[in-house]
Short mmCIF file of C-alpha atoms and ligand atoms in Angstrom, two decimals:
data_model
loop_
_atom_site.label_atom_id
_atom_site.label_comp_id
_atom_site.label_asym_id
_atom_site.label_seq_id
_atom_site.Cartn_x
_atom_site.Cartn_y
_atom_site.Cartn_z
CA MET A 9 0.00 0.00 0.00
CA LYS A 10 2.76 2.41 1.05
CA GLN A 11 4.61 1.46 -2.12
CA TRP A 12 1.49 2.05 -4.23
CA VAL A 13 0.89 5.44 -2.60
CA SER A 14 4.44 6.58 -3.21
CA ALA A 15 4.28 5.31 -6.81
CA LEU A 16 1.02 7.25 -7.25
CA SER A 17 2.46 10.46 -5.80
CA ALA A 18 5.60 10.12 -7.92
CA GLY A 19 3.36 9.73 -10.96
CA ALA A 20 1.24 12.72 -9.95
CA ILE A 21 4.32 14.85 -9.42
CA ALA A 22 5.72 13.76 -12.78
CA ILE A 23 2.44 14.69 -14.51
CA MET A 24 2.25 18.03 -12.68
CA VAL A 25 5.85 18.88 -13.58
CA LEU A 26 5.42 17.68 -17.15
CA PHE A 27 2.52 20.04 -17.75
CA ALA A 28 3.73 22.89 -15.58
CA PRO A 29 4.20 26.31 -17.21
CA GLY A 30 7.86 26.61 -18.07
CA GLY A 31 7.81 23.19 -19.60
CA ILE A 32 10.12 21.39 -17.21
CA ALA A 33 9.97 17.67 -17.92
CA PHE A 34 11.49 14.48 -16.58
CA ALA A 35 13.75 12.56 -18.94
CA SER A 36 13.29 8.80 -19.10
CA GLU A 37 16.17 8.36 -16.61
CA GLY A 38 14.18 10.41 -14.07
CA ILE A 39 16.44 13.46 -14.20
CA ALA A 40 14.76 16.87 -14.30
CA THR A 41 15.57 18.65 -17.57
CA LYS A 42 14.43 21.55 -19.67
CA ASP A 43 11.75 20.65 -22.21
CA GLN A 44 13.60 19.71 -25.39
CA ASN A 45 11.32 22.05 -27.32
CA GLN A 46 12.65 25.04 -25.38
CA VAL A 47 16.25 24.36 -26.29
CA LEU A 48 17.60 26.15 -29.35
CA ASN A 49 18.74 23.79 -32.06
CA ILE A 50 21.74 25.52 -33.68
CA ALA A 51 23.26 24.08 -36.84
CA HIS A 52 27.04 24.39 -36.61
CA ARG A 53 28.48 26.06 -39.75
CA GLY A 54 25.04 25.18 -41.15
CA ALA A 55 23.99 21.54 -41.10
CA SER A 56 27.63 20.66 -41.69
CA GLY A 57 27.15 16.94 -41.09
CA TYR A 58 25.12 16.84 -44.30
CA ALA A 59 26.53 19.58 -46.56
CA PRO A 60 29.83 21.47 -46.87
CA GLU A 61 30.28 23.78 -43.86
CA ASN A 62 29.66 27.52 -44.18
CA THR A 63 28.03 27.27 -47.63
CA MET A 64 24.53 28.19 -48.75
CA ALA A 65 23.87 24.44 -49.15
CA ALA A 66 24.63 23.87 -45.44
CA PHE A 67 22.49 26.86 -44.40
CA GLU A 68 19.62 25.70 -46.62
CA LYS A 69 19.88 22.22 -45.13
CA SER A 70 19.70 23.72 -41.64
CA VAL A 71 16.42 25.48 -42.51
CA GLU A 72 15.08 22.34 -44.20
CA MET A 73 15.91 20.35 -41.04
CA LYS A 74 14.01 22.93 -38.96
CA ALA A 75 16.95 24.05 -36.83
CA ASP A 76 16.19 27.28 -34.94
CA MET A 77 19.43 28.99 -36.00
CA PHE A 78 22.61 28.30 -37.87
CA GLU A 79 26.11 29.30 -36.86
CA LEU A 80 28.68 30.73 -39.29
CA ASP A 81 32.28 31.99 -39.16
CA VAL A 82 33.10 35.41 -40.58
CA GLN A 83 36.53 36.65 -41.75
CA MET A 84 37.75 39.38 -44.12
CA SER A 85 39.18 39.26 -47.65
CA LYS A 86 42.27 41.20 -48.78
CA ASP A 87 39.97 43.91 -50.17
CA GLY A 88 37.98 44.21 -46.94
CA GLU A 89 34.88 42.14 -47.75
CA LEU A 90 33.27 39.96 -45.08
CA VAL A 91 33.38 36.29 -46.08
CA VAL A 92 32.00 33.17 -44.45
CA ILE A 93 34.66 30.50 -43.90
CA HIS A 94 36.05 28.73 -40.83
CA ASP A 95 39.80 28.25 -41.35
CA THR A 96 42.14 31.19 -41.81
CA THR A 97 43.33 29.51 -45.03
CA VAL A 98 41.20 28.20 -47.89
CA ASP A 99 43.21 24.97 -48.17
CA ARG A 100 40.94 22.52 -46.33
CA THR A 101 37.51 23.55 -47.62
CA THR A 102 38.17 24.74 -51.17
CA ASP A 103 40.22 23.77 -54.24
CA GLY A 104 42.53 26.78 -53.64
CA THR A 105 45.44 27.56 -51.36
CA GLY A 106 46.47 30.56 -49.28
CA SER A 107 45.27 32.76 -46.45
CA VAL A 108 41.81 34.30 -46.56
CA LYS A 109 43.34 37.70 -45.72
CA ASP A 110 45.68 37.51 -48.76
CA LEU A 111 42.95 36.78 -51.32
CA THR A 112 40.52 39.27 -52.86
CA LEU A 113 36.79 38.64 -52.86
CA GLU A 114 36.98 37.87 -56.58
CA GLU A 115 39.71 35.28 -55.96
CA LEU A 116 37.79 33.75 -53.04
CA LYS A 117 34.57 33.64 -55.07
CA SER A 118 36.30 31.73 -57.89
CA LEU A 119 37.00 28.77 -55.57
CA ASP A 120 34.98 25.55 -55.34
CA ALA A 121 33.89 25.31 -51.68
CA GLY A 122 31.82 22.13 -52.03
CA SER A 123 33.70 19.34 -53.83
CA TRP A 124 35.94 18.54 -50.86
CA PHE A 125 32.76 17.38 -49.09
CA ASP A 126 31.06 15.66 -52.02
CA GLU A 127 31.07 16.04 -55.80
CA SER A 128 27.37 16.91 -55.76
CA PHE A 129 28.31 20.25 -54.10
CA THR A 130 30.76 21.43 -56.79
CA SER A 131 28.80 24.62 -57.44
CA GLU A 132 29.11 25.91 -53.84
CA THR A 133 31.21 29.03 -53.33
CA ILE A 134 32.34 31.00 -50.27
CA PRO A 135 29.39 33.24 -49.32
CA THR A 136 29.70 36.83 -48.17
CA LEU A 137 28.08 37.75 -44.85
CA GLY A 138 25.76 40.10 -46.75
CA GLU A 139 24.54 37.32 -49.04
CA VAL A 140 23.75 35.10 -46.06
CA LEU A 141 21.92 37.87 -44.17
CA ASP A 142 19.89 38.79 -47.24
CA GLU A 143 18.89 35.20 -47.92
CA TYR A 144 18.15 34.00 -44.40
CA ARG A 145 17.16 36.94 -42.18
CA GLY A 146 13.64 36.38 -40.95
CA ARG A 147 13.70 32.74 -42.10
CA THR A 148 15.95 31.47 -39.30
CA GLY A 149 18.20 32.71 -36.51
CA ILE A 150 21.84 33.46 -37.30
CA LEU A 151 24.74 33.02 -34.84
CA ILE A 152 27.72 34.96 -36.20
CA GLU A 153 31.20 34.01 -34.97
CA LEU A 154 33.94 36.63 -35.42
CA LYS A 155 36.69 34.18 -36.37
CA SER A 156 40.30 35.18 -35.56
CA PRO A 157 39.39 38.88 -35.42
CA SER A 158 42.93 39.90 -34.43
CA LEU A 159 43.89 39.20 -38.08
CA TYR A 160 41.25 41.64 -39.29
CA PRO A 161 41.41 45.03 -37.55
CA GLY A 162 38.05 46.76 -37.81
CA ILE A 163 36.02 43.60 -38.51
CA GLU A 164 33.65 44.38 -35.62
CA GLN A 165 32.69 47.71 -37.23
CA LYS A 166 32.19 46.03 -40.61
CA VAL A 167 29.90 43.37 -39.15
CA ALA A 168 28.00 46.09 -37.26
CA ASP A 169 27.62 48.05 -40.53
CA GLU A 170 26.22 45.00 -42.38
CA LEU A 171 23.64 44.50 -39.61
CA LYS A 172 22.75 48.20 -39.41
CA ALA A 173 22.30 48.40 -43.19
CA ARG A 174 19.59 45.76 -42.82
CA HIS A 175 18.08 47.25 -39.64
CA LEU A 176 19.30 44.24 -37.70
CA ASP A 177 21.04 46.40 -35.10
CA ASN A 178 18.03 46.06 -32.81
CA PRO A 179 16.85 42.57 -33.73
CA GLU A 180 13.66 42.31 -31.69
CA ASN A 181 11.89 39.87 -33.95
CA GLU A 182 14.87 38.36 -35.69
CA LYS A 183 17.32 36.21 -33.79
CA ILE A 184 20.88 37.41 -34.35
CA ILE A 185 23.72 36.68 -31.90
CA VAL A 186 27.41 37.58 -32.29
CA GLN A 187 30.11 35.53 -30.53
CA SER A 188 33.88 35.01 -30.50
CA PHE A 189 36.73 33.27 -28.69
CA ASN A 190 38.34 36.73 -28.69
CA HIS A 191 36.54 38.40 -25.78
CA GLU A 192 38.02 41.81 -26.45
CA SER A 193 36.45 41.64 -29.89
CA VAL A 194 33.09 40.69 -28.33
CA GLN A 195 33.30 43.75 -26.06
CA THR A 196 34.21 45.99 -29.00
CA PHE A 197 31.22 44.71 -30.96
CA HIS A 198 28.95 45.10 -27.93
CA ASP A 199 30.01 48.75 -27.57
CA LEU A 200 29.15 49.34 -31.25
CA LEU A 201 25.74 47.62 -31.23
CA PRO A 202 24.63 47.14 -27.61
CA GLN A 203 21.18 45.86 -28.62
CA VAL A 204 22.57 42.82 -30.42
CA PRO A 205 23.08 39.91 -28.00
CA VAL A 206 26.68 38.68 -27.72
CA GLY A 207 28.37 35.53 -26.45
CA VAL A 208 31.83 34.53 -25.29
CA LEU A 209 33.22 31.26 -26.64
CA LEU A 210 35.48 29.20 -24.37
CA GLY A 211 37.64 26.21 -25.25
CA TYR A 212 38.14 23.35 -22.82
CA SER A 213 40.11 24.27 -19.71
CA PRO A 214 40.73 21.78 -16.87
CA GLU A 215 40.34 24.66 -14.38
CA GLY A 216 36.72 25.18 -15.44
CA ILE A 217 35.12 28.63 -15.44
CA SER A 218 35.59 30.75 -12.31
CA ASP A 219 33.08 33.09 -10.67
CA GLU A 220 35.49 35.94 -11.45
CA GLN A 221 35.28 35.11 -15.16
CA LEU A 222 31.49 34.88 -15.06
CA ASP A 223 31.36 38.20 -13.23
CA ARG A 224 33.51 39.81 -15.95
CA PHE A 225 31.46 38.28 -18.79
CA LYS A 226 28.14 39.43 -17.37
CA ALA A 227 29.20 43.07 -17.79
CA TYR A 228 28.66 42.74 -21.55
CA ALA A 229 27.73 39.19 -22.58
CA ASP A 230 24.38 37.44 -22.82
CA TYR A 231 25.80 33.98 -23.54
CA VAL A 232 28.69 31.90 -22.21
CA ASN A 233 29.32 29.22 -24.83
CA PRO A 234 31.93 26.66 -23.75
CA SER A 235 33.09 23.43 -25.29
CA LYS A 236 30.51 20.76 -24.44
CA SER A 237 33.19 18.94 -22.43
CA MET A 238 33.04 21.73 -19.82
CA ILE A 239 29.30 21.45 -19.24
CA ASP A 240 27.45 19.91 -16.34
CA ALA A 241 24.23 20.89 -14.56
CA LEU A 242 26.14 22.90 -11.95
CA LEU A 243 27.93 25.05 -14.55
CA VAL A 244 24.62 25.70 -16.35
CA GLU A 245 23.09 26.77 -13.03
CA ARG A 246 26.04 29.07 -12.27
CA ILE A 247 25.79 30.70 -15.71
CA HIS A 248 22.06 31.19 -15.12
CA ASP A 249 22.78 32.66 -11.69
CA TYR A 250 24.78 35.35 -13.48
CA ASN A 251 21.75 36.00 -15.73
CA MET A 252 23.39 34.59 -18.83
CA LYS A 253 22.52 31.62 -21.04
CA THR A 254 24.65 28.88 -22.55
CA HIS A 255 24.93 27.29 -26.00
CA PRO A 256 27.65 24.64 -25.75
CA TRP A 257 29.40 23.17 -28.83
CA THR A 258 29.88 20.95 -30.83
CA VAL A 259 27.54 17.97 -30.70
CA ARG A 260 28.28 15.17 -33.15
CA ASP A 261 26.51 12.26 -31.39
CA ARG A 262 23.10 11.70 -29.83
CA GLU A 263 24.50 10.86 -26.38
CA SER A 264 26.12 14.28 -26.09
CA ALA A 265 22.88 15.97 -27.21
CA ASN A 266 20.94 14.10 -24.52
CA PHE A 267 23.56 14.89 -21.89
CA LEU A 268 23.39 18.63 -22.64
CA LEU A 269 19.58 18.56 -22.62
CA GLU A 270 19.63 16.96 -19.20
CA ALA A 271 22.22 19.43 -17.94
CA GLY A 272 19.80 22.25 -18.85
CA ALA A 273 21.67 23.92 -21.74
CA ASP A 274 19.72 26.74 -23.41
CA GLY A 275 20.87 25.78 -26.89
CA ILE A 276 22.91 23.06 -28.54
CA ILE A 277 25.35 23.77 -31.36
CA THR A 278 25.48 20.68 -33.55
CA ASP A 279 26.61 19.43 -36.97
CA TYR A 280 23.49 17.21 -36.93
CA PRO A 281 20.30 19.19 -36.20
CA ASP A 282 18.28 15.97 -36.27
CA TYR A 283 19.98 14.94 -33.01
CA VAL A 284 18.06 17.79 -31.31
CA ALA A 285 14.27 17.65 -31.82
CA PRO A 286 12.60 20.52 -33.75
CA HIS A 287 10.13 22.93 -32.20
CA PRO A 288 6.56 21.59 -32.43
CA SER A 289 5.52 24.82 -34.20
CA LYS A 290 7.78 24.04 -37.17
O1 LIG B 24 29.87 28.01 -32.28
C1 LIG B 24 30.88 27.36 -31.63
C2 LIG B 24 31.93 26.77 -32.50
O2 LIG B 24 31.74 27.14 -33.82
C3 LIG B 24 33.27 27.11 -32.06
O3 LIG B 24 34.27 26.35 -32.67
O4 LIG B 24 36.08 25.94 -34.25
O5 LIG B 24 33.79 25.34 -34.87
O6 LIG B 24 34.47 27.70 -34.82
P1 LIG B 24 34.65 26.34 -34.23
CA1 LIG B 25 32.41 28.65 -35.45
#
C-alpha cells in the first residue's frame, strides 16, 4: 500500500511537472531537464554533417531540417569584404590555397567550396556575410562568430555596418547573436551595437570557469558558450545565476545531445540538427 501510494504520488508529481508552465519535464532516466522544445537547435556552420560547412547548401539544409538557427564563421578578404569561412586559409575547404586575408573577394569567389565534401556540391562558393543575411534573415536565426578577429582590424565595425544596413542592429523579432573566442572583440562589438546579444566562446580548460570570469562576462555578454566537455548541470546553473545563457558546442553524437539537454543547456550547437528535436511549431 505504502509502495502504491508513493508510486502514485511520484506519478502525480511527474504529470504536474510535465505540464507545468515553463515546460520542465522528466527525462526517461528520471532526471529533471528543460523541455527539449525550449532548447535552441543551432546548426554548426550550417547543417555541416550533411553539406559542406559555411556554404549556402549547409544553411539551406539547416532550414530544411528545422533548426532554430545556424552558426557561421566570418573573416575578411584582402579587399575588406566579409566572407563566411572557418579556417584562416582556404586549403581545407576549397580547391585553392592561401590565407583568406591575402585573397581578394573575386579570388575567393572563384573557388569551389563544395567538392571537398562531395562532388554533388561542386557549385558551392564561399558566401559573403551580406549574401547570407539577405537570404536568411527572418527565415531562421543566425549566430555569427567573429573568427580570428585579431587578423582583421576593424572587422567588428564592418559586421556592425552589415547588420545596421539591414536594420538588424536592434533585432527584436529576428534572432541574431554575435560571438567570439576573442573576448576583447566581443566587447568591441557590444560597444558598437549594444542591442545585439553577444556571447563569449570558451575552449576546454581543466580549471573550469571561475566566478570571477562569469562576473567579468556578465558586464557585456548574454551567452557563455563553452566546449561541451566543460558542461554539467552545476555550470549551467552558475551561468544562469549570473543571468546569462549557454549554448555549448559541438555535438556530433546523440548521447552528447541528450547529456546537454539533461544538464539544462539553453541551446545546442550541432553538426546534426536531427539529433536535437525541432520545435513543435515548425
Ligand atoms: O559556435 C561554436 C563553435 O563554432 C566554435 O568552434 O572551431 O567550430 O568555430 P569552431
Ligand atoms: Ca564557429
